[in-house]
Short mmCIF file of C-alpha atoms and ligand atoms in Angstrom, two decimals:
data_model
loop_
_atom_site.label_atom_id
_atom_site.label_comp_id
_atom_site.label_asym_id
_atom_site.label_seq_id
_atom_site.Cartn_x
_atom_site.Cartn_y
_atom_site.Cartn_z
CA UNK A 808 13.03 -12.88 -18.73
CA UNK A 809 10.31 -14.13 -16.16
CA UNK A 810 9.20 -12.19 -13.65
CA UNK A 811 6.33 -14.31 -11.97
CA UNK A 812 7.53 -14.30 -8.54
CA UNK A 813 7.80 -18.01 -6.92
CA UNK A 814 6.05 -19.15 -3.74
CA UNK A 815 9.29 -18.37 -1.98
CA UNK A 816 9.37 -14.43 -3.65
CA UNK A 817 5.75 -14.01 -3.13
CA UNK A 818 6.07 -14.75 0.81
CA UNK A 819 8.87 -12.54 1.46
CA UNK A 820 7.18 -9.18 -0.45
CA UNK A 821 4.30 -10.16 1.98
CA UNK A 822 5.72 -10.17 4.80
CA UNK A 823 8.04 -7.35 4.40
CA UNK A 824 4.84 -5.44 3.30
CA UNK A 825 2.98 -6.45 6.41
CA UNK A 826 5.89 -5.48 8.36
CA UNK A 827 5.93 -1.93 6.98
CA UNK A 828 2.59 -1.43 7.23
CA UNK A 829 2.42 -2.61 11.04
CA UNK A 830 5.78 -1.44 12.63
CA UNK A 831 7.16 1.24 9.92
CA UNK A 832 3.90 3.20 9.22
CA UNK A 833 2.92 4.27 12.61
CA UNK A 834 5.79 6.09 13.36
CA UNK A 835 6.83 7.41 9.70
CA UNK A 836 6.02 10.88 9.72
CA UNK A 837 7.09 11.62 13.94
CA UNK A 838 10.58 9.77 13.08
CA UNK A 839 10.89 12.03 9.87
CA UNK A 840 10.05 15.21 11.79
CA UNK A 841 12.52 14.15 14.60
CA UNK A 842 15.12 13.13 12.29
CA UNK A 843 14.98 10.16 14.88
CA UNK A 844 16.84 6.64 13.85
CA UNK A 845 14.71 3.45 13.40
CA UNK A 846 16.62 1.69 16.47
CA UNK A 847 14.11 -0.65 16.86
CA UNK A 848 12.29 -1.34 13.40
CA UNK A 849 15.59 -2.24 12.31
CA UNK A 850 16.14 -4.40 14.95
CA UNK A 851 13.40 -6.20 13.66
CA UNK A 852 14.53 -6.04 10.42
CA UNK A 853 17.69 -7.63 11.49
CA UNK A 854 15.65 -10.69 13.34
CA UNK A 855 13.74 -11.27 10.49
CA UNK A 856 16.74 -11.16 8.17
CA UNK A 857 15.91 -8.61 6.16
CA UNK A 858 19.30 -7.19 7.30
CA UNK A 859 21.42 -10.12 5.44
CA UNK A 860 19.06 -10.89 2.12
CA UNK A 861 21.55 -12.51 0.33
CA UNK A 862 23.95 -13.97 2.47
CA UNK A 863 24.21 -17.48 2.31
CA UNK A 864 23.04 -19.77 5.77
CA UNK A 865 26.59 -20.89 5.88
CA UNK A 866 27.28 -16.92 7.34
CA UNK A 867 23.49 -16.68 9.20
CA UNK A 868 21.94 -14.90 6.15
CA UNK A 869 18.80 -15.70 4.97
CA UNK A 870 20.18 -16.99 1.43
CA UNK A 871 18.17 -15.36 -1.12
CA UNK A 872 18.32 -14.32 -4.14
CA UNK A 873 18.83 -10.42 -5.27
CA UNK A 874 15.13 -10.45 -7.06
CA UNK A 875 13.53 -11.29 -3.45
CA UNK A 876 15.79 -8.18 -2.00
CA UNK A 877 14.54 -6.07 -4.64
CA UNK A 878 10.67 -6.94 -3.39
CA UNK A 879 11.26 -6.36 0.16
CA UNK A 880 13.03 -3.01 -0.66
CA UNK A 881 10.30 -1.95 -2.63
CA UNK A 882 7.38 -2.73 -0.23
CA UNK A 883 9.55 -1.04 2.81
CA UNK A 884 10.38 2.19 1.05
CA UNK A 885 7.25 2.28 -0.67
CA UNK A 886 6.34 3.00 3.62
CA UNK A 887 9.42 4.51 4.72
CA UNK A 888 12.84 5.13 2.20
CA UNK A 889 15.20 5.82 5.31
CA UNK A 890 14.59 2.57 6.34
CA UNK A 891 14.94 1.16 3.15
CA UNK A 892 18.55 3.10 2.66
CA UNK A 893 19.85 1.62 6.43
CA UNK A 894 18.72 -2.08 4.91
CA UNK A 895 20.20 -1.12 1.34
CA UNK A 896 23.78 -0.23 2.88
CA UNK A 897 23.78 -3.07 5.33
CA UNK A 898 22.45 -5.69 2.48
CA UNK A 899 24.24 -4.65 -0.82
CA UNK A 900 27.18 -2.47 0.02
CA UNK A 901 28.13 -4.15 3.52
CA UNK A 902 27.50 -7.29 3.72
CA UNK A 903 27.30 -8.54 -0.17
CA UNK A 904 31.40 -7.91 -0.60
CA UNK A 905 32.13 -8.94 2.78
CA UNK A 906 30.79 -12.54 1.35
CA UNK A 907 32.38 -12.35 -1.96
CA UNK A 908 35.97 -10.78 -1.42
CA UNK A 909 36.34 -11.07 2.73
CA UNK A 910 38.51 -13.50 3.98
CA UNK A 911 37.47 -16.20 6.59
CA UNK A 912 38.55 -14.09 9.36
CA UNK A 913 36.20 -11.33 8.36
CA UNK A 914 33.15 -13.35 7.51
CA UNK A 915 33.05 -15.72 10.92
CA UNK A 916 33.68 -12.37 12.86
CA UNK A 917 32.62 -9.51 10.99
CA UNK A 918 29.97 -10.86 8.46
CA UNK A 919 27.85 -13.10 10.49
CA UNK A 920 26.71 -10.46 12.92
CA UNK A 921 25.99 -7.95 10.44
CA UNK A 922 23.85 -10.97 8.03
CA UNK A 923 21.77 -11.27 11.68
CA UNK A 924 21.32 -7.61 12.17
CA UNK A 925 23.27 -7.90 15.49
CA UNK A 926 25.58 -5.39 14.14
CA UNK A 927 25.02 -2.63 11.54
CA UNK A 928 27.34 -1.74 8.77
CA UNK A 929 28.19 1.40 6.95
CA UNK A 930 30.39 1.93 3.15
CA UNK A 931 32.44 4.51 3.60
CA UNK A 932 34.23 6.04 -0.12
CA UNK A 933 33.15 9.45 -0.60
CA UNK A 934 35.28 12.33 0.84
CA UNK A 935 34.74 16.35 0.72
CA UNK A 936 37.02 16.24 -2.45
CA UNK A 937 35.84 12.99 -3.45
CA UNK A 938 32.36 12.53 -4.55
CA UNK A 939 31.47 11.77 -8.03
CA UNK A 940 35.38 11.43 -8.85
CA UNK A 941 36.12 8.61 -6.21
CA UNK A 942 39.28 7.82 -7.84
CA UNK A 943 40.57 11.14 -5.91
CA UNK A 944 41.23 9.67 -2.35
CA UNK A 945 42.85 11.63 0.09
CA UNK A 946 42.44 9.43 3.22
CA UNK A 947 45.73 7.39 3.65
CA UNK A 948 46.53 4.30 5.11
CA UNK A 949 50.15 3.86 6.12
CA UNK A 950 51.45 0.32 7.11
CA UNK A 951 53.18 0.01 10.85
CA UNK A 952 54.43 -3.53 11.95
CA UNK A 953 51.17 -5.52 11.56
CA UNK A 954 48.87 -2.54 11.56
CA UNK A 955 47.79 0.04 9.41
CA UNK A 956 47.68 3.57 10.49
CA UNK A 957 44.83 5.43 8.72
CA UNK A 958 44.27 9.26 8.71
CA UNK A 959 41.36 11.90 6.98
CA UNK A 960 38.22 12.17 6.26
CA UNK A 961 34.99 10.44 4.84
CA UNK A 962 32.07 12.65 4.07
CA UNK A 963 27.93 12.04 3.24
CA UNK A 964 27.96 7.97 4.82
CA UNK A 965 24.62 6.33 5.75
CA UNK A 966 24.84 4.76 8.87
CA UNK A 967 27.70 6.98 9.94
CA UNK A 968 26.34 7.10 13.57
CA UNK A 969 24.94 4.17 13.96
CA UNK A 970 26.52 1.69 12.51
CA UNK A 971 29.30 -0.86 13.97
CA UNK A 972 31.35 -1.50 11.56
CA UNK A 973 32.56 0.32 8.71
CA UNK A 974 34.27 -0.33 4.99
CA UNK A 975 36.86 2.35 4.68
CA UNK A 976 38.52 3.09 1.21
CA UNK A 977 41.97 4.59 1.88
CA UNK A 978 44.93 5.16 -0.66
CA UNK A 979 47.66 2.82 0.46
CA UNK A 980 50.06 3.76 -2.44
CA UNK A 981 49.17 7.14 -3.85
CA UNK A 982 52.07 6.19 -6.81
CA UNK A 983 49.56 3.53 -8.03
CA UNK A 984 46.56 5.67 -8.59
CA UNK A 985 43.44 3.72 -7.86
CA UNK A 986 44.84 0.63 -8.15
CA UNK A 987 46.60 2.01 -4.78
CA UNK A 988 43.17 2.37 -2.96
CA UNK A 989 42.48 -0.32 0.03
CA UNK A 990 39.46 -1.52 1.79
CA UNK A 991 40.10 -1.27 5.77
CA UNK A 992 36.76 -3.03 7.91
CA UNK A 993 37.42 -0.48 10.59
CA UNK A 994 35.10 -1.36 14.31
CA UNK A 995 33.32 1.98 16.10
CA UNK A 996 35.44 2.53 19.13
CA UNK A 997 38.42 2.05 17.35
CA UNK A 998 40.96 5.12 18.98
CA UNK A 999 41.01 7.69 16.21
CA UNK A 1000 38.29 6.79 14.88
CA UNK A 1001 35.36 9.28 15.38
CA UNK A 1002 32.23 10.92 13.69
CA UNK A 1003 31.30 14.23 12.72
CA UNK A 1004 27.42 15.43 13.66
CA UNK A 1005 24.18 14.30 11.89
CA UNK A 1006 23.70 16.00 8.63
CA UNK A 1007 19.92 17.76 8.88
CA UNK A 1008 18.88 16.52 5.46
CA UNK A 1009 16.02 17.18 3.66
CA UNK A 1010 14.55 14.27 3.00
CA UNK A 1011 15.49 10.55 4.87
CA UNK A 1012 15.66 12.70 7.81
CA UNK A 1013 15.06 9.23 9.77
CA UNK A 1014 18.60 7.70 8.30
CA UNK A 1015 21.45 9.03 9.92
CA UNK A 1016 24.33 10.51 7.49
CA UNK A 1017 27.43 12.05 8.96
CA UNK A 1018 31.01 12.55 7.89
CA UNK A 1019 34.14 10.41 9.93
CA UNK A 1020 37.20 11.18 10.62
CA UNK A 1021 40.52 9.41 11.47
CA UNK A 1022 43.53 10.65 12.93
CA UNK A 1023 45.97 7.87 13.04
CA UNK A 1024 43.63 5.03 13.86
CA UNK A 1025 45.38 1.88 13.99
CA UNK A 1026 43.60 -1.10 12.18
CA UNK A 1027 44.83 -4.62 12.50
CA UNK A 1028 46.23 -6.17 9.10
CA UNK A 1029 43.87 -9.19 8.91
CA UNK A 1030 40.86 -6.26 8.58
CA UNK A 1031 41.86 -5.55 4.63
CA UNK A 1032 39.32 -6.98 3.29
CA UNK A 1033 40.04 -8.49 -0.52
CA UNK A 1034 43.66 -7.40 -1.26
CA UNK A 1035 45.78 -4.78 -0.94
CA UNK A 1036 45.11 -2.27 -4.30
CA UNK A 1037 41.71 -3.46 -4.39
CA UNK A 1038 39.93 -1.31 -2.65
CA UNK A 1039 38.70 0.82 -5.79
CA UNK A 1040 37.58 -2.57 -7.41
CA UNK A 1041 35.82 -3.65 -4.36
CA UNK A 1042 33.89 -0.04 -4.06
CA UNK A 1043 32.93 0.05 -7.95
CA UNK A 1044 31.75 -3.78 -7.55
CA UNK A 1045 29.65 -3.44 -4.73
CA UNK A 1046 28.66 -0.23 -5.79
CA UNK A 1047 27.05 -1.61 -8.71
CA UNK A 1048 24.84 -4.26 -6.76
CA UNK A 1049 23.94 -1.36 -4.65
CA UNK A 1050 22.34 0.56 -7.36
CA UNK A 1051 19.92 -2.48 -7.80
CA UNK A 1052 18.93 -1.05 -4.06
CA UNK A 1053 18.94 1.78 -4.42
CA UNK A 1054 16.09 1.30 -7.83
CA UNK A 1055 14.23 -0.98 -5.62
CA UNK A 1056 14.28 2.16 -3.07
CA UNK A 1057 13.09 4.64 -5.86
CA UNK A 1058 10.37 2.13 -7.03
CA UNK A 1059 9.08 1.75 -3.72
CA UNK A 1060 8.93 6.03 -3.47
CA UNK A 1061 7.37 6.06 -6.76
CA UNK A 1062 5.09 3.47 -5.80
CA UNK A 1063 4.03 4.70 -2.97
CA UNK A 1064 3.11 7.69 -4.40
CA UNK A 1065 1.08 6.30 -7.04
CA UNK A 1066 -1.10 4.75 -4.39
CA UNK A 1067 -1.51 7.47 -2.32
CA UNK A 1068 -2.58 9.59 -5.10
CA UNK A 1069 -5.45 6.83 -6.27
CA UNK A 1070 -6.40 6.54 -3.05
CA UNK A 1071 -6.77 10.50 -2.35
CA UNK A 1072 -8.28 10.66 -6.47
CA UNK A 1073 -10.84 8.60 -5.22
CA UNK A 1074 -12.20 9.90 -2.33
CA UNK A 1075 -11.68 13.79 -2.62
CA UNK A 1076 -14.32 15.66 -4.77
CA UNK A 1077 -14.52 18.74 -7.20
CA UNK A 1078 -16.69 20.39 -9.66
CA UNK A 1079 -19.25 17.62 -7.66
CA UNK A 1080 -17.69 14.32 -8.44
CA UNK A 1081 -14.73 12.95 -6.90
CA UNK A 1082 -11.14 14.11 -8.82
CA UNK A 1083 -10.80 10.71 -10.29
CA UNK A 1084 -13.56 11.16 -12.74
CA UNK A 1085 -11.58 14.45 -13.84
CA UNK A 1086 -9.28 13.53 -17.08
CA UNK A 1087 -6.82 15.54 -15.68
CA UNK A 1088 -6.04 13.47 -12.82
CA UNK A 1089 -6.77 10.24 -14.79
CA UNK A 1090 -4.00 11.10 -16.92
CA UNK A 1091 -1.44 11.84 -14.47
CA UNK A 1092 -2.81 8.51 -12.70
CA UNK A 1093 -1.71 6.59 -16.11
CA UNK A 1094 1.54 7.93 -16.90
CA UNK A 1095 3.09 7.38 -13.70
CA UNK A 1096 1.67 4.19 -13.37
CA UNK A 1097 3.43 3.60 -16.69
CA UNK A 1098 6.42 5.24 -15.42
CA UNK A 1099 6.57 2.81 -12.07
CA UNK A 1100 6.11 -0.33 -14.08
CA UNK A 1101 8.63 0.54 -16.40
CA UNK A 1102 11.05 1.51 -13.61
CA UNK A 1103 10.34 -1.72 -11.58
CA UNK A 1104 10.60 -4.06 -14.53
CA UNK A 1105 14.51 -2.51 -15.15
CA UNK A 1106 15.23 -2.93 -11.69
CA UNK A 1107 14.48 -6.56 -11.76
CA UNK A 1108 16.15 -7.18 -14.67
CA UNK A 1109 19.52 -5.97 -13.12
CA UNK A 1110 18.15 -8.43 -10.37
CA UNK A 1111 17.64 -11.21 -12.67
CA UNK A 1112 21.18 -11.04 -14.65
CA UNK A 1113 22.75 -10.50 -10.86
CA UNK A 1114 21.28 -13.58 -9.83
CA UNK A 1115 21.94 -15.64 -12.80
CA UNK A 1116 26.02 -14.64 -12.85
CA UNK A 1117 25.66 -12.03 -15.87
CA UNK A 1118 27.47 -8.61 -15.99
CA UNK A 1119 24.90 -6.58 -14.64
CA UNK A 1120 26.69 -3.18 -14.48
CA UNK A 1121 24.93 -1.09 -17.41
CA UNK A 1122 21.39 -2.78 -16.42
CA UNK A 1123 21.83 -1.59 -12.88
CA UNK A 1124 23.00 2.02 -13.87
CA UNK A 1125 20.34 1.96 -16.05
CA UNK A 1126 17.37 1.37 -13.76
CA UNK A 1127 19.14 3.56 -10.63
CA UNK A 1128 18.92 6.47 -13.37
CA UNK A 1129 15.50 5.84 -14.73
CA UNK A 1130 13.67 4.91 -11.48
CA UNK A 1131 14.92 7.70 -9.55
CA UNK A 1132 13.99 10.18 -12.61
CA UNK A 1133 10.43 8.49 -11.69
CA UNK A 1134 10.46 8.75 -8.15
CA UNK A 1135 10.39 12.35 -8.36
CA UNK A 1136 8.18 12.68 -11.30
CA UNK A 1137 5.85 10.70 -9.34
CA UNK A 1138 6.20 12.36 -5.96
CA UNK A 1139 5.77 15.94 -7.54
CA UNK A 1140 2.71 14.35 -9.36
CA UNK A 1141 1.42 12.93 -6.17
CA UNK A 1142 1.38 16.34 -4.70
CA UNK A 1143 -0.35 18.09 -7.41
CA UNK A 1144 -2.94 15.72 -7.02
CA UNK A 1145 -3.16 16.32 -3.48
CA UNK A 1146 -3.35 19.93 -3.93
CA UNK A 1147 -2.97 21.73 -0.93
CA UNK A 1148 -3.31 18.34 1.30
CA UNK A 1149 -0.09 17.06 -0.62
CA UNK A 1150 1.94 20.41 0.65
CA UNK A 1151 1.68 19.30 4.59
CA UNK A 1152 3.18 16.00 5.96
CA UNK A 1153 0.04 14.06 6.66
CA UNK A 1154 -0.35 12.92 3.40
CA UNK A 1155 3.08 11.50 3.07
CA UNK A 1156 3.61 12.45 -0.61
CA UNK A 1157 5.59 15.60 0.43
CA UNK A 1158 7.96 13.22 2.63
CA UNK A 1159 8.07 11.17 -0.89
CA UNK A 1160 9.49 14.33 -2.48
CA UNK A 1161 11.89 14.92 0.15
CA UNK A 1162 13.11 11.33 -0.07
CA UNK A 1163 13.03 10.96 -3.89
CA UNK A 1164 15.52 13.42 -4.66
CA UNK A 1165 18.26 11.50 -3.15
CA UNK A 1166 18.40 8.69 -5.29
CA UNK A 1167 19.32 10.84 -7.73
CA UNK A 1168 22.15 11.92 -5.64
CA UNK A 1169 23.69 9.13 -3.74
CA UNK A 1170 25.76 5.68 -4.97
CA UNK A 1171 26.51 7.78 -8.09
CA UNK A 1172 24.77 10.28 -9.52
CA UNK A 1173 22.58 10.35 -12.00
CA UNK A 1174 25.20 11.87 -14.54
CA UNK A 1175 27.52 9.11 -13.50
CA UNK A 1176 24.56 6.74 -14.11
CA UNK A 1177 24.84 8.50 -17.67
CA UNK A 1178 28.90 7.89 -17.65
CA UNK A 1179 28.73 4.38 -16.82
CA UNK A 1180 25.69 3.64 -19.30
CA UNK A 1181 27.73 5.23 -22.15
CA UNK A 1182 31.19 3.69 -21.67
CA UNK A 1183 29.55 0.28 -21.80
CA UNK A 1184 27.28 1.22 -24.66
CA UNK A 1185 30.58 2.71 -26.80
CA UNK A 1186 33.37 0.71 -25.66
CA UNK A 1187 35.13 -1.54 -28.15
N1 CAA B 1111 31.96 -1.40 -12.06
C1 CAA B 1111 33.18 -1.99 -12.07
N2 CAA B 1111 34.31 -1.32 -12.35
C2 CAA B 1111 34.21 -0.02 -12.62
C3 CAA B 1111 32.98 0.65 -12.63
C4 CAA B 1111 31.82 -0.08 -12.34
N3 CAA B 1111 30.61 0.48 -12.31
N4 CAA B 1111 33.21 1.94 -12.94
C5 CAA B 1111 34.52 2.08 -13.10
N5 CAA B 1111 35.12 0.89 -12.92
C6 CAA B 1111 36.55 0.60 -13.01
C7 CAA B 1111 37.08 0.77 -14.42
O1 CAA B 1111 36.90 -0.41 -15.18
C8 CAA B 1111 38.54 1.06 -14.16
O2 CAA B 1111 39.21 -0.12 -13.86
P1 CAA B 1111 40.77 -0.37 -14.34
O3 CAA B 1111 41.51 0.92 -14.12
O4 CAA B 1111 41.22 -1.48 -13.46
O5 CAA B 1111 40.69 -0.71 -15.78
C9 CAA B 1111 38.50 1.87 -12.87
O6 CAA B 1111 37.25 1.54 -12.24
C10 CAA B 1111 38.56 3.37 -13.07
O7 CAA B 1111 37.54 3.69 -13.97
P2 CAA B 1111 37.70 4.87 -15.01
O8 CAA B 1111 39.04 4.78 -15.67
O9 CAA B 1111 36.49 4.84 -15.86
O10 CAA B 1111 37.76 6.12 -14.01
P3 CAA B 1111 37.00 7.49 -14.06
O11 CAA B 1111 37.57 8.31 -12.97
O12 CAA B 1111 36.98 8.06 -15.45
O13 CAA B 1111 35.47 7.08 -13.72
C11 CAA B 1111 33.73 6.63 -12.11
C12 CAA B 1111 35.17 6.39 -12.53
C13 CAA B 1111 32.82 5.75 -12.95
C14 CAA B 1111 33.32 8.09 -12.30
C15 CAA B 1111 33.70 6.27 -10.62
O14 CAA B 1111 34.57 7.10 -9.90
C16 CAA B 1111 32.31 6.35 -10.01
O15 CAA B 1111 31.52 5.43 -10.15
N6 CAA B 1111 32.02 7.45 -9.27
C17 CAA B 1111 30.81 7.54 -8.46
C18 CAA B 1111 31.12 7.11 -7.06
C19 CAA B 1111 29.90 6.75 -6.29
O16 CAA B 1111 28.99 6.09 -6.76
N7 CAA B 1111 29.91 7.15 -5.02
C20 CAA B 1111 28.84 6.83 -4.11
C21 CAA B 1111 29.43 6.51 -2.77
S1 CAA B 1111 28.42 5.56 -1.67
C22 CAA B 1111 27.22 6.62 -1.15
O17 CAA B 1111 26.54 7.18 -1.94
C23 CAA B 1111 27.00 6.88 0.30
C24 CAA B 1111 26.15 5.95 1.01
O18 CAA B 1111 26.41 5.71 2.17
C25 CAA B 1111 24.90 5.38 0.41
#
């Protein structure tokens, strides 16, 4: 595989590097103390069309390919990872199956607003009794004339405040299992339709996560999106492009923790030289930079077979598992350089911390990771 990036690749990590480091960075730590949504950075995410990566220009997306999403997810997490999970849901688990399994209807109304960043989008499978085991739905969706009547409860979803529009797995026919599940594109407003309060997280305390609930909201027929007993197929699919995100995101973490740890290694002096002359340091320098490369590399293969048609499932398991693993290794090494410094918020690596540990938590575990890895490894 070749990873040298072409003009086209090289441009967009720029500029979504100098966009994180001019209108992400200055507000990173106050917006993480806050817990206070990005409203405007992603705005200008969304005008710059970081919002719809990989949408074609036939729906107003910017039409590129999943190794140039990877880059700009790296370079804005490596700043700020809440705003690279609000782009991650909108790009990969929003608006990518909206293109691929939504009908006409739903991509000239619903799509194109979200690919412009006009509107904001939001997955919605988990439940409180369905996490990990997603085949376990208990919301329902209940068909009445040429509406659908849907009713319970959707726990942990990014974007669950803010965003417009939402992608709602609900058991249509509970006799079917989860080939009974159904994907509803359900508006905000919608009577019924509500959300619970902001989760105070520990770490992408700038993302907003909250539970919904639905007690018999009525959603219009021609808002199924793919078919009906699909919706389980559509959340695994687009789940498994999401985990190429959700890498990128970890990358970026680890990343960004490498390079706050040179930079402090460098400047910062003990036993009267600075820490970077120490062995000690230089060692932890080397294996996460090891770690990171090795991380990034998986991630853009599961980018690369994506983009060329290949089955990309295992590969993108793979690097969500291992470049999360290294997000944290790298954030709790980034602190232990730091010392003390690394322990308060000014030096960003604690933030790092509190961000890394979700990627080992959300769009499947990193035991499901493990699941998925080892069916395809032992099947046949
Ligand atoms: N890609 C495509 N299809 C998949 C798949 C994948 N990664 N994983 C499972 N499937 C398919 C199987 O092929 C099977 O299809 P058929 O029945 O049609 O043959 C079907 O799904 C059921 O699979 P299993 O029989 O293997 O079912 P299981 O219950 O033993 O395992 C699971 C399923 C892999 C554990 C699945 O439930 C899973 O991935 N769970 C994790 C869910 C998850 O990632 N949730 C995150 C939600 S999003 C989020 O985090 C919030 C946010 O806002 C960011």
């Amino acid at each position: 595989m070749n990873f040298e990036l072409t003009e086209d690749q090289s441009l967009i990590q720029q500029s979504a590097r100098e966009f994180a480091e001019t209108e992400i960075a200055p507000t990173v730590i106050e917006r993480d103390k806050k817990a206070e949504f990005p409203t405007d950075i992603i705005k200008k995410l969304g005008e710059l069309g970081f919002l719809g990566m990989m949408v074609s220009p036939e729906y107003d997306g910017a039409g590129l390919d999943t190794l140039s999403y990877v880059l700009a997810m790296i370079e804005i997490s490596k700043v700020d990872a809440s705003v690279g999970v609000i782009m991650s849901v909108n790009n990969s688990l929003v608006c990518y199956g909206l293109e691929k399994w939504g009908s006409d209807y739903i991509k000239n109304n619903y799509l194109r607003p979200l690919a412009k960043g006009e509107k904001l989008g939001a997955f919605a499978l988990s439940e409180p009794e369905a996490g990990s085991d997603a085949t376990q739905q208990h919301t329902t969706a209940v068909k009445d004339g040429n509406h659908w009547v849907i009713n319970g409860m959707k726990n942990w979803i990014t974007n669950g405040h803010s965003a417009d529009y939402f992608l709602v797995m609900a058991q249509t026919d509970r006799e079917k299992a989860h080939h009974g599940i159904t994907t509803f594109l359900v508006e905000k407003g919608t009577p019924g339709f509500d959300h619970g309060v902001k989760e105070d997280k520990l770490g992408i305390r700038s993302s907003d996560t909250s539970s919904l609930t639905f007690e018999n909201c009525r959603v219009p027929e021609e808002n199924i999106v793919w078919e009906i007993g699909k919706g389980f197929n559509f959340a695994m699919n687009t789940l498994n492009g999401g985990r190429i995100g959700i890498a990128a995101q970890a990358v970026g973490i680890a990343e960004g923790a490498l390079d706050a740890a040179r930079k402090y290694a460098k400047t910062r002096k003990a036993f009267g030289t600075e820490i970077a002359n120490h062995q000690a340091v230089q060692f932890k320098i080397a294996d996460m930079a090891v770690k990171v490369d090795a991380a990034k590399l998986l991630t853009l293969q599961a980018a690369a077979l994506k983009d060329a048609g290949q089955k990309y499932l295992k590969e993108a398991a793979m690097a969500k598992l291992y470049a999360s693993k290294v997000a944290v290794e790298c954030a709790l090494e980034a602190i232990q350089i730091h010392g003390g410094y690394g322990y308060v918020r000014e030096y960003h690596v604690e933030r790092f911390l509190r961000d890394a540990k979700i990627t080992e938590i959300y769009e499947g575990t990193s035991e499901i990771q493990r699941i998925v890895i080892a069916r395809e490894l032992l099947k046949d």
